[in-house]
Short mmCIF file of C-alpha atoms and ligand atoms in Angstrom, two decimals:
data_model
loop_
_atom_site.label_atom_id
_atom_site.label_comp_id
_atom_site.label_asym_id
_atom_site.label_seq_id
_atom_site.Cartn_x
_atom_site.Cartn_y
_atom_site.Cartn_z
CA MET A 1 13.63 -16.48 32.97
CA TYR A 2 10.50 -16.93 30.88
CA PRO A 3 7.92 -18.04 31.98
CA ASP A 4 7.90 -16.39 35.39
CA PHE A 5 4.49 -15.88 36.93
CA GLN A 6 5.89 -13.27 39.33
CA SER A 7 7.06 -11.12 36.42
CA ARG A 8 5.66 -7.75 35.44
CA SER A 9 4.73 -9.20 32.04
CA ALA A 10 2.59 -11.89 33.69
CA ASP A 11 1.03 -9.20 35.84
CA LEU A 12 0.27 -6.97 32.87
CA PHE A 13 -1.33 -9.87 31.02
CA ALA A 14 -3.56 -10.59 34.01
CA ARG A 15 -4.62 -6.92 34.01
CA ALA A 16 -5.10 -6.82 30.23
CA GLN A 17 -7.65 -9.60 30.33
CA ASP A 18 -10.10 -7.39 32.21
CA PHE A 19 -10.12 -4.72 29.55
CA LEU A 20 -9.19 -6.42 26.30
CA PRO A 21 -10.91 -9.61 25.07
CA GLY A 22 -8.26 -12.32 25.13
CA GLY A 23 -5.96 -9.79 26.78
CA ASN A 24 -4.88 -8.02 23.60
CA THR A 25 -5.84 -6.34 20.35
CA ARG A 26 -3.56 -8.30 18.05
CA HIS A 27 -3.79 -12.08 18.00
CA THR A 28 -0.39 -12.50 16.43
CA VAL A 29 1.49 -11.15 19.45
CA HIS A 30 -0.08 -13.55 21.92
CA PHE A 31 1.51 -16.78 23.08
CA GLU A 32 0.92 -19.05 26.05
CA PRO A 33 1.11 -18.88 28.98
CA TYR A 34 1.48 -15.09 28.67
CA PRO A 35 3.16 -12.75 26.18
CA VAL A 36 6.22 -10.76 27.09
CA TYR A 37 5.45 -7.04 27.35
CA ALA A 38 7.98 -4.80 25.64
CA ALA A 39 9.45 -1.67 27.18
CA ARG A 40 11.98 -0.45 24.60
CA GLY A 41 14.03 -1.47 21.61
CA ARG A 42 17.43 -0.53 20.25
CA GLY A 43 18.94 -1.92 17.07
CA ALA A 44 18.58 -5.69 17.01
CA TRP A 45 17.45 -5.89 20.64
CA VAL A 46 14.22 -5.50 22.58
CA THR A 47 14.01 -5.08 26.36
CA ASP A 48 10.90 -6.21 28.19
CA VAL A 49 9.22 -4.60 31.19
CA ASP A 50 11.18 -6.90 33.51
CA GLY A 51 14.52 -5.81 32.07
CA ASN A 52 15.17 -8.96 30.00
CA ASP A 53 16.84 -8.47 26.62
CA TYR A 54 15.90 -10.37 23.46
CA LEU A 55 17.57 -10.54 20.09
CA ASP A 56 14.58 -9.64 17.95
CA TYR A 57 13.83 -11.84 14.91
CA VAL A 58 10.21 -10.75 14.81
CA ASN A 59 11.07 -7.19 13.78
CA ASN A 60 7.40 -6.36 14.16
CA TYR A 61 6.48 -9.04 11.65
CA SER A 62 9.10 -7.80 9.22
CA SER A 63 8.23 -4.10 9.23
CA LEU A 64 11.42 -3.03 11.07
CA ILE A 65 14.05 -3.64 8.43
CA HIS A 66 16.64 -1.64 10.40
CA GLY A 67 15.64 -3.05 13.76
CA HIS A 68 14.60 -0.59 16.46
CA SER A 69 15.10 3.17 16.57
CA HIS A 70 17.56 3.69 13.75
CA PRO A 71 19.01 7.13 14.60
CA LYS A 72 18.34 8.54 11.12
CA VAL A 73 14.72 7.38 11.17
CA VAL A 74 14.20 8.70 14.68
CA GLY A 75 15.84 11.99 13.72
CA ALA A 76 13.52 12.39 10.72
CA LEU A 77 10.50 11.55 12.87
CA VAL A 78 11.41 14.04 15.58
CA GLN A 79 11.98 16.74 12.99
CA GLN A 80 8.71 15.96 11.21
CA ALA A 81 6.72 15.75 14.47
CA SER A 82 8.00 19.16 15.51
CA GLU A 83 6.85 20.63 12.20
CA LEU A 84 3.65 18.76 11.37
CA VAL A 85 2.14 15.53 12.70
CA ALA A 86 -0.96 15.34 10.55
CA VAL A 87 -2.89 17.79 8.42
CA GLY A 88 -5.97 17.89 6.20
CA LEU A 89 -3.86 18.83 3.20
CA PRO A 90 -1.44 16.91 1.01
CA THR A 91 2.27 17.24 1.77
CA ALA A 92 5.37 16.87 -0.38
CA SER A 93 6.39 13.85 1.70
CA GLU A 94 3.94 11.54 -0.09
CA ILE A 95 5.33 12.48 -3.49
CA ALA A 96 8.88 11.79 -2.29
CA LEU A 97 8.08 8.30 -1.01
CA ALA A 98 5.99 7.49 -4.10
CA GLU A 99 8.87 8.56 -6.35
CA LEU A 100 11.30 6.33 -4.52
CA LEU A 101 9.01 3.29 -4.69
CA VAL A 102 8.17 3.83 -8.36
CA GLU A 103 11.86 4.11 -9.15
CA ARG A 104 12.54 0.77 -7.43
CA LEU A 105 9.54 -1.36 -8.38
CA PRO A 106 9.57 -2.29 -12.07
CA ALA A 107 5.80 -2.88 -12.28
CA VAL A 108 4.69 0.23 -10.38
CA GLU A 109 4.07 3.57 -12.09
CA GLN A 110 1.67 5.16 -9.62
CA ILE A 111 0.82 4.70 -5.95
CA ARG A 112 -1.94 5.35 -3.39
CA PHE A 113 -1.05 5.25 0.29
CA ALA A 114 -3.13 3.70 3.07
CA ASN A 115 -2.43 2.61 6.64
CA SER A 116 -2.03 -1.17 6.59
CA GLY A 117 -1.28 -4.06 4.31
CA THR A 118 -4.88 -5.16 4.78
CA GLU A 119 -6.08 -1.92 3.23
CA ALA A 120 -3.50 -2.16 0.46
CA VAL A 121 -4.82 -5.58 -0.58
CA MET A 122 -8.43 -4.45 -0.19
CA PHE A 123 -7.94 -1.45 -2.47
CA ALA A 124 -6.03 -3.56 -4.99
CA ILE A 125 -8.99 -5.94 -5.14
CA ARG A 126 -11.43 -3.05 -5.49
CA ALA A 127 -9.30 -1.57 -8.24
CA ALA A 128 -9.30 -4.87 -10.14
CA ARG A 129 -13.08 -5.13 -9.83
CA ALA A 130 -13.59 -1.53 -10.89
CA TYR A 131 -11.26 -1.83 -13.87
CA THR A 132 -12.68 -5.09 -15.18
CA GLY A 133 -16.31 -4.70 -14.08
CA ARG A 134 -16.15 -8.27 -12.74
CA PRO A 135 -16.83 -9.48 -9.19
CA LYS A 136 -14.54 -12.45 -8.43
CA ILE A 137 -11.03 -12.77 -7.09
CA ALA A 138 -8.83 -15.87 -7.13
CA LYS A 139 -6.47 -16.44 -4.22
CA VAL A 140 -4.21 -19.21 -3.00
CA GLU A 141 -5.44 -21.64 -0.35
CA GLY A 142 -3.71 -21.02 2.97
CA ALA A 143 -2.08 -17.73 1.93
CA TYR A 144 -2.36 -14.76 4.26
CA HIS A 145 -3.17 -11.37 2.75
CA GLY A 146 -4.59 -9.43 5.70
CA ALA A 147 -8.12 -9.18 7.05
CA TYR A 148 -10.33 -8.05 4.14
CA ASP A 149 -13.12 -10.62 3.64
CA ALA A 150 -12.19 -11.69 0.12
CA ALA A 151 -8.48 -11.80 0.95
CA GLU A 152 -8.84 -13.91 4.07
CA ALA A 153 -11.08 -16.58 2.53
CA SER A 154 -9.55 -20.05 2.97
CA MET A 155 -6.68 -18.71 5.00
CA ASP A 156 -6.90 -21.63 7.40
CA PRO A 157 -9.43 -24.21 6.23
CA THR A 158 -9.43 -27.67 7.80
CA PRO A 159 -9.96 -31.16 6.40
CA ALA A 160 -13.56 -30.87 7.60
CA ASN A 161 -14.31 -27.99 5.25
CA TRP A 162 -11.59 -27.61 2.65
CA GLY A 163 -13.04 -29.97 0.03
CA ASP A 164 -11.21 -31.55 -2.88
CA ALA A 165 -7.51 -30.60 -3.13
CA THR A 166 -7.88 -29.68 -6.80
CA ARG A 167 -11.12 -27.71 -6.23
CA PRO A 168 -10.77 -26.16 -2.77
CA GLN A 169 -13.84 -24.76 -1.07
CA SER A 170 -13.92 -21.05 -0.30
CA VAL A 171 -14.01 -21.07 3.51
CA GLY A 172 -14.63 -18.03 5.70
CA HIS A 173 -11.97 -17.09 8.24
CA ALA A 174 -14.37 -15.34 10.62
CA ARG A 175 -17.45 -17.25 11.68
CA ALA A 176 -20.56 -16.44 9.65
CA THR A 177 -18.74 -14.70 6.84
CA PRO A 178 -21.63 -14.25 4.37
CA ALA A 179 -21.74 -17.01 1.75
CA GLY A 180 -22.23 -14.32 -0.88
CA LEU A 181 -18.76 -12.94 -0.13
CA LEU A 182 -17.16 -16.39 -0.19
CA ASP A 183 -18.85 -17.24 -3.49
CA ASP A 184 -16.89 -14.42 -5.07
CA VAL A 185 -13.55 -16.00 -4.15
CA VAL A 186 -12.04 -18.74 -6.30
CA VAL A 187 -9.58 -20.64 -4.11
CA ILE A 188 -6.60 -22.04 -6.03
CA PRO A 189 -4.07 -24.68 -4.87
CA PHE A 190 -0.53 -23.28 -4.59
CA ASN A 191 1.93 -24.43 -7.23
CA ASN A 192 -0.58 -26.79 -8.84
CA VAL A 193 -0.54 -25.46 -12.39
CA GLU A 194 -3.10 -27.76 -13.96
CA ALA A 195 -5.72 -27.57 -11.20
CA THR A 196 -5.32 -23.80 -11.00
CA ARG A 197 -5.71 -23.37 -14.75
CA ARG A 198 -8.91 -25.45 -14.70
CA LEU A 199 -10.35 -23.40 -11.85
CA LEU A 200 -9.48 -20.08 -13.46
CA ASP A 201 -10.95 -21.26 -16.78
CA ALA A 202 -14.18 -22.26 -15.05
CA HIS A 203 -14.65 -18.69 -13.76
CA ALA A 204 -12.97 -16.84 -16.61
CA ASP A 205 -15.78 -14.39 -17.36
CA GLU A 206 -16.26 -13.41 -13.73
CA LEU A 207 -12.68 -13.04 -12.52
CA ALA A 208 -11.51 -9.49 -11.85
CA GLY A 209 -8.09 -10.57 -10.68
CA VAL A 210 -5.73 -13.15 -9.24
CA LEU A 211 -4.13 -12.30 -5.91
CA PHE A 212 -0.84 -14.03 -5.08
CA ASP A 213 2.31 -13.79 -2.99
CA ALA A 214 5.50 -15.11 -4.59
CA LEU A 215 6.57 -16.51 -1.24
CA VAL A 216 4.01 -17.49 1.35
CA SER A 217 5.14 -16.52 4.84
CA ARG A 218 2.88 -18.93 6.65
CA MET A 219 4.12 -21.85 4.61
CA GLY A 220 7.72 -21.39 5.73
CA PHE A 221 8.22 -18.74 3.02
CA LEU A 222 7.53 -21.35 0.39
CA GLN A 223 8.23 -19.95 -3.07
CA ALA A 224 5.96 -20.13 -6.06
CA THR A 225 7.46 -22.16 -8.89
CA PRO A 226 8.41 -20.34 -12.10
CA GLU A 227 5.75 -22.40 -13.92
CA TYR A 228 3.08 -21.29 -11.47
CA LEU A 229 4.06 -17.63 -11.74
CA GLN A 230 4.07 -17.91 -15.51
CA LEU A 231 0.61 -19.45 -15.51
CA LEU A 232 -0.82 -16.64 -13.37
CA ARG A 233 0.74 -13.93 -15.54
CA GLN A 234 -0.23 -15.54 -18.82
CA TRP A 235 -3.74 -16.53 -17.81
CA THR A 236 -4.67 -13.10 -16.43
CA HIS A 237 -3.22 -11.44 -19.50
CA GLU A 238 -5.19 -13.65 -21.88
CA HIS A 239 -8.46 -13.34 -19.98
CA GLY A 240 -8.50 -9.63 -19.15
CA ALA A 241 -8.13 -10.13 -15.39
CA LEU A 242 -5.56 -8.22 -13.33
CA LEU A 243 -2.60 -9.88 -11.66
CA ILE A 244 -2.25 -8.58 -8.10
CA GLN A 245 1.02 -9.26 -6.31
CA ASP A 246 1.04 -9.00 -2.53
CA GLU A 247 4.47 -7.62 -1.63
CA VAL A 248 3.48 -6.51 1.85
CA PHE A 249 5.99 -8.99 3.30
CA SER A 250 8.11 -10.03 0.34
CA PHE A 251 9.20 -6.53 -0.72
CA ARG A 252 12.13 -6.98 1.65
CA LEU A 253 13.56 -9.62 -0.69
CA GLY A 254 15.59 -7.14 -2.69
CA TYR A 255 16.13 -3.63 -4.00
CA HIS A 256 13.50 -4.15 -6.69
CA GLY A 257 11.21 -6.20 -4.46
CA ALA A 258 10.08 -9.75 -5.04
CA GLN A 259 8.91 -8.72 -8.51
CA GLY A 260 12.44 -7.69 -9.39
CA HIS A 261 13.87 -10.84 -7.85
CA TYR A 262 11.58 -13.21 -9.75
CA GLY A 263 11.25 -11.08 -12.89
CA LEU A 264 7.50 -10.58 -12.48
CA ASP A 265 5.28 -8.00 -14.10
CA PRO A 266 2.08 -7.74 -12.04
CA ASP A 267 -0.64 -5.23 -12.89
CA LEU A 268 -1.15 -4.15 -9.29
CA THR A 269 1.13 -4.44 -6.25
CA ALA A 270 0.14 -4.30 -2.59
CA LEU A 271 2.79 -2.89 -0.24
CA GLY A 272 3.11 -2.26 3.48
CA LYS A 273 5.41 -2.98 6.44
CA ILE A 274 8.98 -1.80 5.63
CA ILE A 275 7.91 1.12 3.41
CA GLY A 276 6.60 2.94 6.52
CA GLY A 277 9.91 2.79 8.35
CA GLY A 278 8.22 1.21 11.36
CA LEU A 279 5.05 3.32 11.27
CA PRO A 280 1.64 2.06 10.11
CA ILE A 281 1.41 2.07 6.33
CA GLY A 282 0.00 0.34 3.28
CA ALA A 283 0.08 1.19 -0.40
CA VAL A 284 -1.35 -0.04 -3.64
CA GLY A 285 0.63 0.63 -6.77
CA GLY A 286 0.52 -0.41 -10.37
CA LYS A 287 0.41 0.50 -14.00
CA ARG A 288 -0.99 3.96 -14.72
CA GLU A 289 -3.82 2.47 -16.79
CA PHE A 290 -5.17 0.47 -13.84
CA MET A 291 -4.42 3.09 -11.19
CA GLN A 292 -6.71 5.52 -13.03
CA VAL A 293 -9.64 3.93 -11.18
CA PHE A 294 -8.55 6.04 -8.19
CA ASP A 295 -8.58 9.31 -10.15
CA HIS A 296 -11.55 11.33 -8.92
CA ARG A 297 -11.18 14.37 -11.11
CA SER A 298 -14.02 13.47 -13.45
CA GLY A 299 -16.43 13.70 -10.53
CA HIS A 300 -16.55 10.30 -8.86
CA ALA A 301 -13.64 7.89 -8.77
CA ALA A 302 -14.38 4.31 -9.79
CA VAL A 303 -12.75 3.40 -6.46
CA PRO A 304 -13.24 6.18 -3.92
CA HIS A 305 -10.28 6.35 -1.55
CA GLY A 306 -10.14 8.70 1.42
CA GLY A 307 -8.72 7.99 4.86
CA THR A 308 -7.88 10.38 7.69
CA PHE A 309 -4.36 9.03 8.05
CA ASN A 310 -3.52 8.23 4.43
CA ALA A 311 -0.03 9.48 3.55
CA ASN A 312 0.42 10.92 7.03
CA PRO A 313 3.72 12.81 7.06
CA LEU A 314 5.26 10.76 9.88
CA ALA A 315 4.95 7.46 8.01
CA MET A 316 6.01 9.13 4.76
CA VAL A 317 9.27 10.56 6.12
CA ALA A 318 10.10 7.46 8.18
CA GLY A 319 9.47 5.32 5.10
CA ARG A 320 11.54 7.52 2.84
CA VAL A 321 14.57 7.58 5.16
CA THR A 322 14.26 3.85 5.82
CA MET A 323 14.12 2.97 2.15
CA GLU A 324 16.99 5.31 1.27
CA LEU A 325 19.10 3.39 3.77
CA MET A 326 18.15 0.16 1.97
CA THR A 327 20.99 0.25 -0.54
CA HIS A 328 22.03 -2.79 -2.59
CA ALA A 329 24.67 -3.45 0.09
CA ALA A 330 22.03 -3.33 2.85
CA TYR A 331 19.93 -5.97 1.06
CA ALA A 332 23.02 -8.11 0.51
CA HIS A 333 23.77 -7.85 4.24
CA ILE A 334 20.34 -8.95 5.54
CA ASN A 335 20.11 -11.71 2.93
CA ALA A 336 23.57 -13.05 3.82
CA LEU A 337 22.55 -13.05 7.49
CA GLY A 338 19.42 -15.01 6.52
CA ASP A 339 21.55 -17.58 4.67
CA ARG A 340 23.94 -17.90 7.61
CA LEU A 341 21.03 -18.44 9.99
CA ARG A 342 19.29 -20.94 7.68
CA ASP A 343 22.46 -22.95 7.08
CA GLY A 344 23.38 -22.94 10.76
CA LEU A 345 19.91 -24.04 11.87
CA ASN A 346 19.85 -26.85 9.33
CA ARG A 347 23.23 -28.06 10.59
CA LEU A 348 21.89 -28.00 14.15
CA PHE A 349 18.68 -29.86 13.21
CA ALA A 350 20.82 -32.58 11.62
CA ALA A 351 23.24 -32.69 14.53
CA HIS A 352 20.43 -33.07 17.06
CA GLY A 353 18.45 -35.52 14.96
CA TRP A 354 15.39 -33.33 14.58
CA ALA A 355 13.14 -33.98 11.59
CA ALA A 356 12.96 -30.27 10.94
CA SER A 357 14.27 -27.71 8.50
CA ALA A 358 14.94 -24.02 8.10
CA ARG A 359 13.58 -22.73 4.81
CA GLY A 360 12.74 -19.46 3.15
CA VAL A 361 14.76 -17.03 1.10
CA GLY A 362 16.93 -13.98 1.79
CA SER A 363 16.19 -12.29 5.10
CA MET A 364 13.11 -14.45 5.71
CA VAL A 365 13.77 -17.75 7.49
CA GLY A 366 10.96 -20.23 8.14
CA VAL A 367 11.47 -23.06 10.62
CA MET A 368 9.37 -26.13 9.89
CA LEU A 369 9.09 -28.92 12.39
CA GLY A 370 8.53 -32.26 10.74
CA GLY A 371 7.42 -33.39 7.34
CA GLU A 372 9.45 -33.63 4.20
CA THR A 373 6.89 -33.32 1.42
CA LEU A 374 5.87 -29.75 2.08
CA GLY A 375 4.55 -28.32 -1.15
CA ASN A 376 1.33 -26.52 -0.35
CA TYR A 377 -1.04 -25.50 2.41
CA ARG A 378 -2.42 -28.98 2.95
CA ASP A 379 1.06 -30.31 3.70
CA TYR A 380 1.77 -27.41 5.98
CA ARG A 381 -1.44 -26.99 7.86
CA GLY A 382 -0.23 -28.97 10.84
CA PHE A 383 2.41 -26.32 11.35
CA LEU A 384 0.29 -23.20 11.02
CA PRO A 385 -0.43 -20.94 13.97
CA ALA A 386 -4.14 -20.90 13.36
CA VAL A 387 -4.28 -24.67 13.64
CA ALA A 388 -4.24 -26.21 17.07
CA GLN A 389 -1.64 -28.91 16.37
CA SER A 390 1.07 -26.42 15.56
CA VAL A 391 1.10 -24.98 19.05
CA PRO A 392 2.35 -28.04 20.91
CA ARG A 393 5.04 -28.44 18.29
CA MET A 394 6.52 -24.97 18.03
CA LEU A 395 5.69 -23.73 21.50
CA PRO A 396 8.46 -25.51 23.45
CA LEU A 397 11.06 -24.26 20.98
CA HIS A 398 9.69 -20.72 21.03
CA ARG A 399 9.61 -20.72 24.81
CA ALA A 400 13.09 -22.19 25.18
CA LEU A 401 14.52 -19.47 22.94
CA LEU A 402 12.65 -16.72 24.76
CA ALA A 403 14.16 -18.00 27.99
CA ARG A 404 17.57 -17.70 26.30
CA GLY A 405 17.01 -14.18 25.01
CA VAL A 406 15.95 -14.79 21.41
CA MET A 407 12.48 -13.94 20.10
CA PHE A 408 11.01 -15.13 16.82
CA ILE A 409 7.57 -15.28 15.22
CA PRO A 410 5.73 -18.04 17.11
CA TYR A 411 4.83 -19.93 13.93
CA GLY A 412 8.54 -20.32 13.21
CA GLY A 413 9.58 -17.14 11.37
CA LEU A 414 12.92 -15.45 11.86
CA ILE A 415 13.43 -12.12 10.09
CA THR A 416 16.84 -10.46 9.92
CA SER A 417 17.47 -6.72 10.04
CA THR A 418 20.33 -4.42 9.04
CA ALA A 419 21.01 -3.89 12.75
CA MET A 420 22.19 -7.50 13.05
CA THR A 421 25.72 -8.81 12.58
CA GLU A 422 27.25 -12.20 11.85
CA ALA A 423 28.15 -12.36 15.55
CA ASP A 424 24.44 -11.98 16.40
CA ILE A 425 23.59 -14.92 14.11
CA ASP A 426 26.31 -17.04 15.70
CA LEU A 427 25.06 -16.14 19.17
CA THR A 428 21.56 -17.13 18.07
CA LEU A 429 22.78 -20.47 16.77
CA ALA A 430 24.51 -21.12 20.09
CA LYS A 431 21.22 -20.40 21.87
CA PHE A 432 19.34 -22.78 19.59
CA ASP A 433 21.99 -25.42 20.20
CA ASP A 434 21.52 -24.99 23.92
CA ALA A 435 17.72 -25.09 23.56
CA PHE A 436 17.86 -28.30 21.50
CA LYS A 437 19.85 -29.93 24.27
CA ALA A 438 17.33 -28.79 26.86
CA ILE A 439 14.28 -30.01 24.96
CA PRO A 440 15.29 -33.16 23.16
CA MET A 441 12.50 -34.08 20.80
CA ASN A 442 13.02 -37.15 18.76
CA ALA A 443 12.65 -37.12 15.05
CA GLU A 444 9.93 -39.72 15.18
CA ARG A 445 7.61 -37.48 17.12
CA PHE A 446 7.77 -34.77 14.50
CA ALA A 447 7.67 -37.11 11.57
CA THR A 448 4.52 -38.82 12.74
CA ALA A 449 2.71 -36.09 14.68
N1 PMP B 501 -0.26 -9.41 3.18
C1 PMP B 501 0.80 -10.09 3.67
C2 PMP B 501 1.56 -11.01 2.76
C3 PMP B 501 1.17 -9.94 5.00
O1 PMP B 501 2.22 -10.64 5.49
C4 PMP B 501 0.43 -9.07 5.83
C5 PMP B 501 0.78 -8.85 7.29
N2 PMP B 501 1.47 -9.86 7.93
C6 PMP B 501 -0.65 -8.37 5.27
C7 PMP B 501 -0.96 -8.56 3.95
C8 PMP B 501 -1.50 -7.45 6.10
O2 PMP B 501 -0.77 -6.33 6.50
P1 PMP B 501 -1.22 -5.51 7.80
O3 PMP B 501 -0.93 -6.38 8.98
O4 PMP B 501 -0.37 -4.26 7.76
O5 PMP B 501 -2.68 -5.21 7.66
#
């Protein structure tokens, strides 16, 4: 039972610390006192190196929409690997996946593939700059868009550096991020229409684009209001800046993505995660007119875009098979499971007297401990993983569920997959019920912490 300092996982973590700073190469998979090391996965379940099984609500941070090792995806991968793993030539597989995505995403006419969501956002930003000839990007305070400098500005500012709520400072995520890079980011407060309009107006001539996510994963999958989305679309349209929607996470919301769900018409869309069928992938797509910045045939593309592993056939075929399996019925299934989980958790929070809630939309469930007036990053920051206070709050719950065979994203995210059933959700709720009994935390502690 986790934690067990005699376990193979604990042993591996001790070994890892000699060779990997902090014991890993991915901060988001670490938790204290040591992370569980995975051995294999099947469907909705993961087995660790000690033989413990976990119902997996991390789903590799949402990228595994069918859970682990879907036979059709594995079959396509084995077939592809036996024919061609990688090659310095284009293959038909990239056209096939691009066609499928263009057919599904209303605002996407053309696509370029990359290898991560970080790259997708980075190339979308470069495309907006190249198209407009302007340097600045606006992005929402506290929103996560990957690790490109401009995209990660003000991802986790603190009261010591975040400035006025209606005019947030642009704060570097990594220490000593050059001020020159931060100066080119206009940080806007989520869902504050008036303050955002003022900030955009103040930089109107210099803004290449506005980067946004219709639902912000690290704020409990908080959704943008229709008024906010309308402002961003209208303002960019009127001022010749490009609207960039980050669908790296939110594409799993429905058959036509978050843009279909909310009726949005962005100029550029960043994609990743599920479209690679579990393999590393990223993509930037958009209207033909804007995507022309990647066309190199006149000699030098406005945005040069190479990459040894771009459109590698393994990710292309895994993505294609995965997305073909995502029928309307498959989306309805994972979304209904998300609703069942959300409703059940909220009933349990009430029954146990926890000042907490399960939020989010569709297959994305965000557990928030404490606080009722959660409208933007500054309300949420106490619950974010990058902020120290969140750890003592979420950690006991995360640990108690691990010990009971359920794993979720340590900041409180639970992501459903097509491999799950209603019985799995009910089992999960029983485990949460049991965990709540084992770690009684009074409402007052969360409300005032
Ligand atoms: N944007 C969003 C909204 C994301 O959730 C993520 C990853 N969690 C990224 C971008 C970056 O994607 P990647 O980890 O593949 O670089």
